[in-house]
CSV table of C-alpha atoms in Angstrom, one decimal:
chain,number,residue,atom,x,y,z
Z,1334,MET,CA,0.0,0.1,0.0
Z,1335,LYS,CA,3.0,2.2,0.9
Z,1336,ASN,CA,4.3,1.8,-2.5
Z,1337,VAL,CA,1.0,2.5,-4.1
Z,1338,LEU,CA,0.7,5.7,-2.3
Z,1339,SER,CA,4.3,6.8,-3.2
Z,1340,LEU,CA,3.7,5.9,-7.0
Z,1341,ALA,CA,0.4,7.9,-6.8
Z,1342,LEU,CA,2.2,10.9,-5.2
Z,1343,LEU,CA,5.1,10.8,-7.7
Z,1344,THR,CA,2.5,10.8,-10.5
Z,1345,LEU,CA,0.9,13.9,-9.1
Z,1346,LEU,CA,4.2,15.6,-8.6
Z,1347,THR,CA,5.9,14.8,-12.0
Z,1348,PRO,CA,4.1,17.7,-14.0
Z,1349,LEU,CA,5.1,20.1,-11.0
Z,1350,ALA,CA,8.6,18.8,-11.2
Z,1351,ALA,CA,8.6,19.3,-14.8
Z,1352,ALA,CA,7.6,22.8,-14.4
Z,1353,GLN,CA,9.7,23.7,-11.4
Z,1354,GLY,CA,12.7,21.5,-11.5
Z,1355,LEU,CA,13.7,22.0,-15.1
Z,1356,ASN,CA,14.7,25.7,-15.1
Z,1357,ASN,CA,18.1,26.4,-17.1
Z,1358,LEU,CA,17.8,23.3,-19.1
Z,1359,ARG,CA,21.1,22.6,-21.1
Z,1360,ILE,CA,21.1,20.3,-24.1
Z,1361,MET,CA,24.3,19.2,-25.5
Z,1362,ALA,CA,24.7,18.4,-29.3
Z,1363,PRO,CA,27.7,16.3,-29.4
Z,1364,ALA,CA,28.7,17.1,-33.0
Z,1365,SER,CA,29.4,20.5,-34.9
Z,1366,PRO,CA,26.7,23.0,-35.5
Z,1367,GLY,CA,24.3,22.2,-38.5
Z,1368,GLY,CA,24.3,18.5,-38.4
Z,1369,GLY,CA,21.4,16.1,-37.2
Z,1370,TRP,CA,22.0,16.1,-33.8
Z,1371,ASP,CA,22.5,19.8,-33.6
Z,1372,GLN,CA,19.4,20.3,-35.7
Z,1373,THR,CA,17.5,18.0,-33.2
Z,1374,SER,CA,18.6,19.9,-30.0
Z,1375,ARG,CA,17.8,23.2,-31.4
Z,1376,ALA,CA,14.3,21.9,-32.5
Z,1377,LEU,CA,13.8,20.8,-28.9
Z,1378,GLN,CA,15.0,24.0,-27.6
Z,1379,THR,CA,12.6,26.0,-29.6
Z,1380,VAL,CA,9.4,24.0,-28.8
Z,1381,LEU,CA,10.1,23.4,-25.1
Z,1382,GLN,CA,10.4,27.2,-24.9
Z,1383,ASN,CA,7.6,28.2,-27.1
Z,1384,GLU,CA,5.3,25.7,-25.3
Z,1385,ASN,CA,6.3,27.0,-22.0
Z,1386,ILE,CA,7.4,23.7,-20.8
Z,1387,VAL,CA,11.0,24.6,-19.7
Z,1388,LYS,CA,12.6,28.1,-19.8
Z,1389,PRO,CA,15.4,28.9,-20.6
Z,1390,VAL,CA,16.8,26.2,-22.6
Z,1391,GLN,CA,20.4,26.4,-23.9
Z,1392,VAL,CA,22.0,24.3,-26.6
Z,1393,PHE,CA,25.9,23.9,-26.8
Z,1394,ASN,CA,28.1,21.7,-29.1
Z,1395,VAL,CA,30.9,19.3,-28.1
Z,1396,PRO,CA,32.1,17.8,-31.4
Z,1397,GLY,CA,34.4,14.7,-32.0
Z,1398,ALA,CA,34.8,11.2,-32.5
Z,1399,GLY,CA,31.1,10.3,-33.4
Z,1400,GLY,CA,29.7,12.0,-30.2
Z,1401,THR,CA,31.8,9.9,-27.8
Z,1402,ILE,CA,33.6,13.1,-26.6
Z,1403,GLY,CA,30.4,14.6,-25.6
Z,1404,LEU,CA,29.3,11.3,-24.2
Z,1405,ALA,CA,32.4,11.3,-21.8
Z,1406,GLN,CA,31.7,14.9,-20.8
Z,1407,LEU,CA,27.9,13.7,-19.9
Z,1408,TYR,CA,29.2,10.8,-17.8
Z,1409,ASN,CA,31.4,13.4,-16.0
Z,1410,ALA,CA,28.4,15.4,-15.2
Z,1411,LYS,CA,27.0,12.9,-12.7
Z,1412,GLY,CA,23.9,13.8,-11.0
Z,1413,GLU,CA,23.1,16.9,-13.1
Z,1414,GLY,CA,19.3,16.7,-13.5
Z,1415,ASN,CA,19.1,19.7,-15.9
Z,1416,LEU,CA,21.3,18.4,-18.6
Z,1417,LEU,CA,20.5,16.4,-21.7
Z,1418,MET,CA,22.5,15.1,-24.6
Z,1419,THR,CA,21.1,14.3,-28.1
Z,1420,MET,CA,22.5,11.0,-29.4
Z,1421,GLY,CA,21.3,8.2,-31.8
Z,1422,LEU,CA,22.5,5.0,-33.8
Z,1423,VAL,CA,25.5,6.6,-35.0
Z,1424,MET,CA,26.8,7.0,-31.5
Z,1425,VAL,CA,25.9,3.4,-30.8
Z,1426,GLY,CA,28.2,2.3,-33.5
Z,1427,ALA,CA,31.0,4.9,-32.7
Z,1428,ILE,CA,31.3,3.8,-29.2
Z,1429,GLN,CA,32.4,0.3,-30.5
Z,1430,THR,CA,34.5,1.3,-33.3
Z,1431,ASN,CA,36.2,4.0,-31.4
Z,1432,SER,CA,36.6,1.6,-28.3
Z,1433,SER,CA,35.2,4.4,-26.1
Z,1434,LYS,CA,35.8,4.1,-22.4
Z,1435,VAL,CA,32.3,5.3,-21.7
Z,1436,ASP,CA,29.3,3.4,-23.1
Z,1437,LEU,CA,25.6,4.1,-23.1
Z,1438,SER,CA,25.2,1.8,-20.0
Z,1439,ARG,CA,26.7,4.6,-18.0
Z,1440,VAL,CA,23.8,7.2,-18.8
Z,1441,THR,CA,20.2,7.8,-18.1
Z,1442,PRO,CA,18.0,7.0,-21.2
Z,1443,ILE,CA,15.2,9.5,-21.6
Z,1444,ALA,CA,13.5,9.2,-24.9
Z,1445,ARG,CA,13.8,8.3,-28.6
Z,1446,LEU,CA,12.5,11.0,-30.7
Z,1447,THR,CA,12.8,10.8,-34.5
Z,1448,GLY,CA,14.3,8.7,-37.2
Z,1449,GLU,CA,15.0,8.6,-40.7
Z,1450,TYR,CA,14.9,5.5,-43.0
Z,1451,GLU,CA,17.8,4.6,-45.4
Z,1452,VAL,CA,17.5,4.0,-49.1
Z,1453,VAL,CA,19.7,2.4,-51.7
Z,1454,VAL,CA,20.0,4.2,-54.8
Z,1455,VAL,CA,21.8,3.7,-58.1
Z,1456,PRO,CA,22.4,5.8,-61.1
Z,1457,ALA,CA,19.4,6.3,-63.5
Z,1458,GLY,CA,21.3,4.3,-66.1
Z,1459,SER,CA,22.1,1.5,-64.0
Z,1460,PRO,CA,21.1,-2.1,-65.1
Z,1461,TYR,CA,19.9,-2.8,-61.4
Z,1462,LYS,CA,16.2,-2.0,-61.4
Z,1463,THR,CA,15.4,-3.7,-58.1
Z,1464,MET,CA,17.2,-4.8,-55.0
Z,1465,LYS,CA,17.0,-8.5,-56.4
Z,1466,ASP,CA,18.9,-7.2,-59.4
Z,1467,LEU,CA,21.7,-5.7,-57.4
Z,1468,ALA,CA,21.8,-8.6,-54.9
Z,1469,ALA,CA,22.3,-11.2,-57.8
Z,1470,ALA,CA,25.3,-9.2,-59.1
Z,1471,TRP,CA,26.5,-8.6,-55.6
Z,1472,LYS,CA,26.4,-12.4,-54.7
Z,1473,ALA,CA,28.4,-13.4,-58.0
Z,1474,ASN,CA,31.2,-10.9,-57.2
Z,1475,PRO,CA,30.9,-9.4,-53.6
Z,1476,GLY,CA,34.1,-7.0,-54.1
Z,1477,GLY,CA,33.1,-6.0,-57.5
Z,1478,VAL,CA,29.9,-4.3,-56.4
Z,1479,ALA,CA,30.9,-1.2,-54.5
Z,1480,PHE,CA,28.6,0.9,-52.1
Z,1481,ALA,CA,29.2,4.5,-51.2
Z,1482,GLY,CA,27.9,5.8,-47.8
Z,1483,GLY,CA,29.0,7.6,-44.7
Z,1484,SER,CA,31.7,7.0,-42.3
Z,1485,ALA,CA,33.0,3.4,-41.4
Z,1486,GLY,CA,30.8,1.8,-38.7
Z,1487,GLY,CA,27.8,4.3,-39.2
Z,1488,THR,CA,24.3,3.6,-40.0
Z,1489,ASP,CA,24.8,3.5,-43.8
Z,1490,HIS,CA,27.7,0.9,-43.2
Z,1491,MET,CA,25.4,-1.1,-40.9
Z,1492,LEU,CA,22.6,-1.3,-43.4
Z,1493,VAL,CA,24.9,-2.5,-46.3
Z,1494,GLY,CA,26.2,-5.3,-43.8
Z,1495,LEU,CA,22.4,-6.4,-43.0
Z,1496,LEU,CA,21.7,-6.4,-46.6
Z,1497,ALA,CA,24.7,-8.3,-47.4
Z,1498,GLU,CA,23.7,-11.1,-45.0
Z,1499,ALA,CA,20.2,-11.1,-46.3
Z,1500,ALA,CA,21.5,-11.3,-49.8
Z,1501,GLY,CA,23.8,-14.3,-48.9
Z,1502,VAL,CA,27.0,-12.3,-49.3
Z,1503,ASP,CA,29.8,-12.5,-46.7
Z,1504,PRO,CA,29.8,-8.9,-45.0
Z,1505,LYS,CA,33.5,-9.1,-44.5
Z,1506,ARG,CA,33.9,-9.4,-48.4
Z,1507,MET,CA,31.7,-6.5,-49.3
Z,1508,ASN,CA,33.2,-3.5,-50.8
Z,1509,TYR,CA,32.1,-0.3,-48.9
Z,1510,VAL,CA,33.5,3.1,-49.5
Z,1511,PRO,CA,33.0,5.5,-46.7
Z,1512,PHE,CA,32.7,9.3,-47.3
Z,1513,SER,CA,32.6,12.1,-44.7
Z,1514,GLY,CA,29.5,13.6,-46.0
Z,1515,GLY,CA,26.3,13.0,-48.2
Z,1516,GLY,CA,27.6,15.3,-50.8
Z,1517,GLU,CA,30.7,13.1,-51.6
Z,1518,THR,CA,28.5,10.1,-51.5
Z,1519,LEU,CA,25.9,11.6,-54.0
Z,1520,ALA,CA,28.9,12.7,-56.3
Z,1521,ALA,CA,30.4,9.2,-56.1
Z,1522,VAL,CA,27.0,7.6,-57.3
Z,1523,LEU,CA,26.3,10.2,-59.9
Z,1524,GLY,CA,29.8,9.7,-61.4
Z,1525,ASN,CA,29.5,6.1,-61.6
Z,1526,GLN,CA,32.4,5.5,-59.4
Z,1527,VAL,CA,30.3,2.8,-57.4
Z,1528,ALA,CA,27.4,0.7,-58.1
Z,1529,ALA,CA,25.3,1.9,-55.3
Z,1530,GLY,CA,24.8,4.7,-52.5
Z,1531,VAL,CA,23.2,4.6,-49.2
Z,1532,ALA,CA,21.9,7.4,-47.0
Z,1533,GLY,CA,18.8,8.8,-45.6
Z,1534,TYR,CA,16.0,9.4,-48.1
Z,1535,GLY,CA,16.4,13.2,-47.6
Z,1536,GLU,CA,20.0,13.2,-48.9
Z,1537,PHE,CA,18.9,11.8,-52.2
Z,1538,GLU,CA,15.3,13.2,-52.7
Z,1539,ALA,CA,16.0,15.9,-55.1
Z,1540,GLN,CA,18.1,13.7,-57.5
Z,1541,ILE,CA,15.4,10.8,-57.2
Z,1542,LYS,CA,12.7,13.4,-58.2
Z,1543,ALA,CA,14.9,14.8,-61.0
Z,1544,GLY,CA,15.2,11.3,-62.5
Z,1545,LYS,CA,19.0,11.2,-61.9
Z,1546,LEU,CA,18.9,8.4,-59.2
Z,1547,ARG,CA,16.8,5.4,-58.9
Z,1548,ALA,CA,15.7,4.2,-55.4
Z,1549,ILE,CA,15.7,0.5,-55.3
Z,1550,GLY,CA,14.8,0.0,-51.5
Z,1551,ILE,CA,14.1,1.7,-48.3
Z,1552,SER,CA,14.9,0.2,-44.8
Z,1553,ALA,CA,11.5,0.9,-43.4
Z,1554,PRO,CA,9.2,-1.8,-41.9
Z,1555,LYS,CA,6.5,-0.7,-44.3
Z,1556,ARG,CA,6.1,1.8,-47.2
Z,1557,GLN,CA,6.6,5.4,-46.1
Z,1558,PRO,CA,3.9,8.0,-47.1
Z,1559,GLY,CA,5.2,10.4,-49.8
Z,1560,ILE,CA,8.1,8.0,-50.6
Z,1561,PRO,CA,7.5,5.7,-53.5
Z,1562,VAL,CA,10.1,3.2,-52.9
Z,1563,PRO,CA,9.6,-0.3,-52.0
Z,1564,THR,CA,10.9,-1.8,-48.8
Z,1565,PHE,CA,13.5,-4.4,-48.7
Z,1566,LYS,CA,11.1,-6.6,-46.6
Z,1567,GLU,CA,8.5,-6.7,-49.6
Z,1568,GLN,CA,11.3,-7.6,-51.9
Z,1569,GLY,CA,12.3,-10.6,-49.8
Z,1570,TYR,CA,15.1,-9.2,-47.6
Z,1571,ASN,CA,14.3,-9.1,-44.0
Z,1572,VAL,CA,16.1,-5.7,-43.3
Z,1573,ASP,CA,14.5,-3.0,-41.2
Z,1574,LEU,CA,16.8,-0.1,-39.8
Z,1575,ALA,CA,16.2,3.4,-38.7
Z,1576,ASN,CA,18.7,6.2,-38.2
Z,1577,TRP,CA,17.1,7.2,-35.1
Z,1578,ARG,CA,17.9,10.0,-32.7
Z,1579,GLY,CA,17.2,10.1,-29.0
Z,1580,ILE,CA,17.9,11.9,-25.6
Z,1581,VAL,CA,19.9,10.9,-22.6
Z,1582,ALA,CA,20.8,12.5,-19.1
Z,1583,PRO,CA,24.0,12.0,-17.0
Z,1584,PRO,CA,24.3,8.9,-14.7
Z,1585,GLY,CA,23.2,9.4,-11.1
Z,1586,ILE,CA,20.3,11.6,-11.4
Z,1587,SER,CA,17.1,10.9,-9.0
Z,1588,ALA,CA,14.0,9.0,-10.1
Z,1589,ALA,CA,12.2,12.3,-9.7
Z,1590,GLU,CA,14.5,14.1,-11.8
Z,1591,LYS,CA,14.2,11.5,-14.5
Z,1592,ALA,CA,10.5,11.5,-14.2
Z,1593,ALA,CA,10.4,15.4,-14.7
Z,1594,LEU,CA,12.6,15.0,-17.9
Z,1595,VAL,CA,10.5,12.2,-19.4
Z,1596,ALA,CA,7.2,14.3,-18.6
Z,1597,ALA,CA,8.7,17.5,-20.1
Z,1598,LEU,CA,9.6,15.5,-23.4
Z,1599,ASP,CA,6.2,13.5,-23.3
Z,1600,LYS,CA,4.4,17.0,-23.2
Z,1601,MET,CA,6.5,18.5,-25.9
Z,1602,HIS,CA,6.0,15.5,-28.2
Z,1603,ALA,CA,2.2,15.8,-27.7
Z,1604,SER,CA,2.3,19.5,-28.7
Z,1605,LYS,CA,1.0,20.8,-32.1
Z,1606,GLU,CA,4.3,22.6,-32.5
Z,1607,TRP,CA,6.4,19.4,-32.4
Z,1608,LYS,CA,4.0,17.7,-34.9
Z,1609,ASP,CA,4.5,20.8,-37.3
Z,1610,THR,CA,8.3,20.5,-36.7
Z,1611,LEU,CA,8.3,16.9,-37.7
Z,1612,ASN,CA,6.2,17.5,-40.8
Z,1613,THR,CA,8.4,20.7,-41.8
Z,1614,ARG,CA,11.7,18.7,-41.3
Z,1615,LYS,CA,10.4,15.5,-42.7
Z,1616,TRP,CA,11.3,13.6,-39.6
Z,1617,THR,CA,9.7,10.4,-38.9
Z,1618,ASP,CA,8.0,10.2,-35.4
Z,1619,LEU,CA,9.6,7.2,-33.5
Z,1620,TYR,CA,9.0,8.6,-30.0
Z,1621,LEU,CA,9.6,6.3,-27.1
Z,1622,SER,CA,10.1,7.4,-23.5
Z,1623,GLY,CA,11.0,6.1,-20.2
Z,1624,SER,CA,11.5,2.4,-19.5
Z,1625,LYS,CA,10.4,1.6,-23.1
Z,1626,PHE,CA,13.4,3.5,-24.2
Z,1627,ASP,CA,15.7,1.7,-21.7
Z,1628,VAL,CA,14.8,-1.7,-23.2
Z,1629,PHE,CA,15.1,-0.4,-26.8
Z,1630,LEU,CA,18.6,1.0,-26.2
Z,1631,LYS,CA,19.9,-2.3,-24.6
Z,1632,LEU,CA,18.5,-4.3,-27.6
Z,1633,GLU,CA,20.1,-1.7,-30.1
Z,1634,GLN,CA,23.5,-1.8,-28.6
Z,1635,SER,CA,23.6,-5.6,-28.8
Z,1636,ARG,CA,22.3,-5.5,-32.4
Z,1637,ALA,CA,24.8,-3.0,-33.6
Z,1638,ARG,CA,27.7,-4.9,-31.9
Z,1639,LYS,CA,26.6,-7.9,-33.9
Z,1640,ILE,CA,26.3,-6.1,-37.2
Z,1641,LEU,CA,29.7,-4.6,-36.6
Z,1642,GLN,CA,31.3,-7.8,-35.7
Z,1643,ASN,CA,30.0,-9.5,-38.9
Z,1644,ILE,CA,31.4,-6.6,-40.9
Z,1645,GLY,CA,34.8,-7.0,-39.3
Z,1646,LEU,CA,35.0,-3.6,-37.5
Z,1647,VAL,CA,35.0,-4.8,-34.0
Z,1648,LYS,CA,35.9,-8.1,-32.3
């Protein structure tokens, strides 16, 4: 009975804590200004303030090493209940490929926010019309079919590894060419330097619509509204991967502080302004908060490690 009363009291106090205990909220974007984590952080800042959920909110950048420099700084801020860090699948991979001393078991998960599904594209003049066409050539000559994408061990690389397995290709034999930015990947595909390119749909959208690129598959669990691209699953490849972004807090914060942070983001997620932000930026809503995000994060870390081991990037 005592536990029930305590839980009821916490439930009543959570909105109050969210209103009173989150003044001077700071959000770390563990990357340079302008990128996805920075954009997400600043979108959060805008909506939290405009909706009078938290004021003021400050965003600051700590770039480097796939977010692991920022992660170490977050870990050292133990017990700070008004600090958040934006992160995502890229960080999950970077922790492992960079052998980071701090991993995500050392932080406090708060919520998964958004995601973007990945597409595989080929030049408009490519002989590969479908994923099956590409997979057949790939299986016949694994090293001869080159894929361009983002940094080694990142989401793009993980997707190619998953597709290799699904297509019956040894991931360690695949030819993956990493680039530092989407523009370089795009140039490599358009210049026929590689057979295919991998990135979020938004990176290739203009060239797909202009008829310069053909998207032959998307890594979503089902067809996406406004994106006329077949899923890998419907083509017979059981591959589903989202480049998701989420929010974590430092270790050592109290249960009440965590509840206040989750409540604030729940309220933000329910707001019309956040829904408008998702539509404007074409972000997919993948919201998951509290204990559900805790479970997801553990599973995702295990999944990423297995993919990177299969590729040969980690032992």
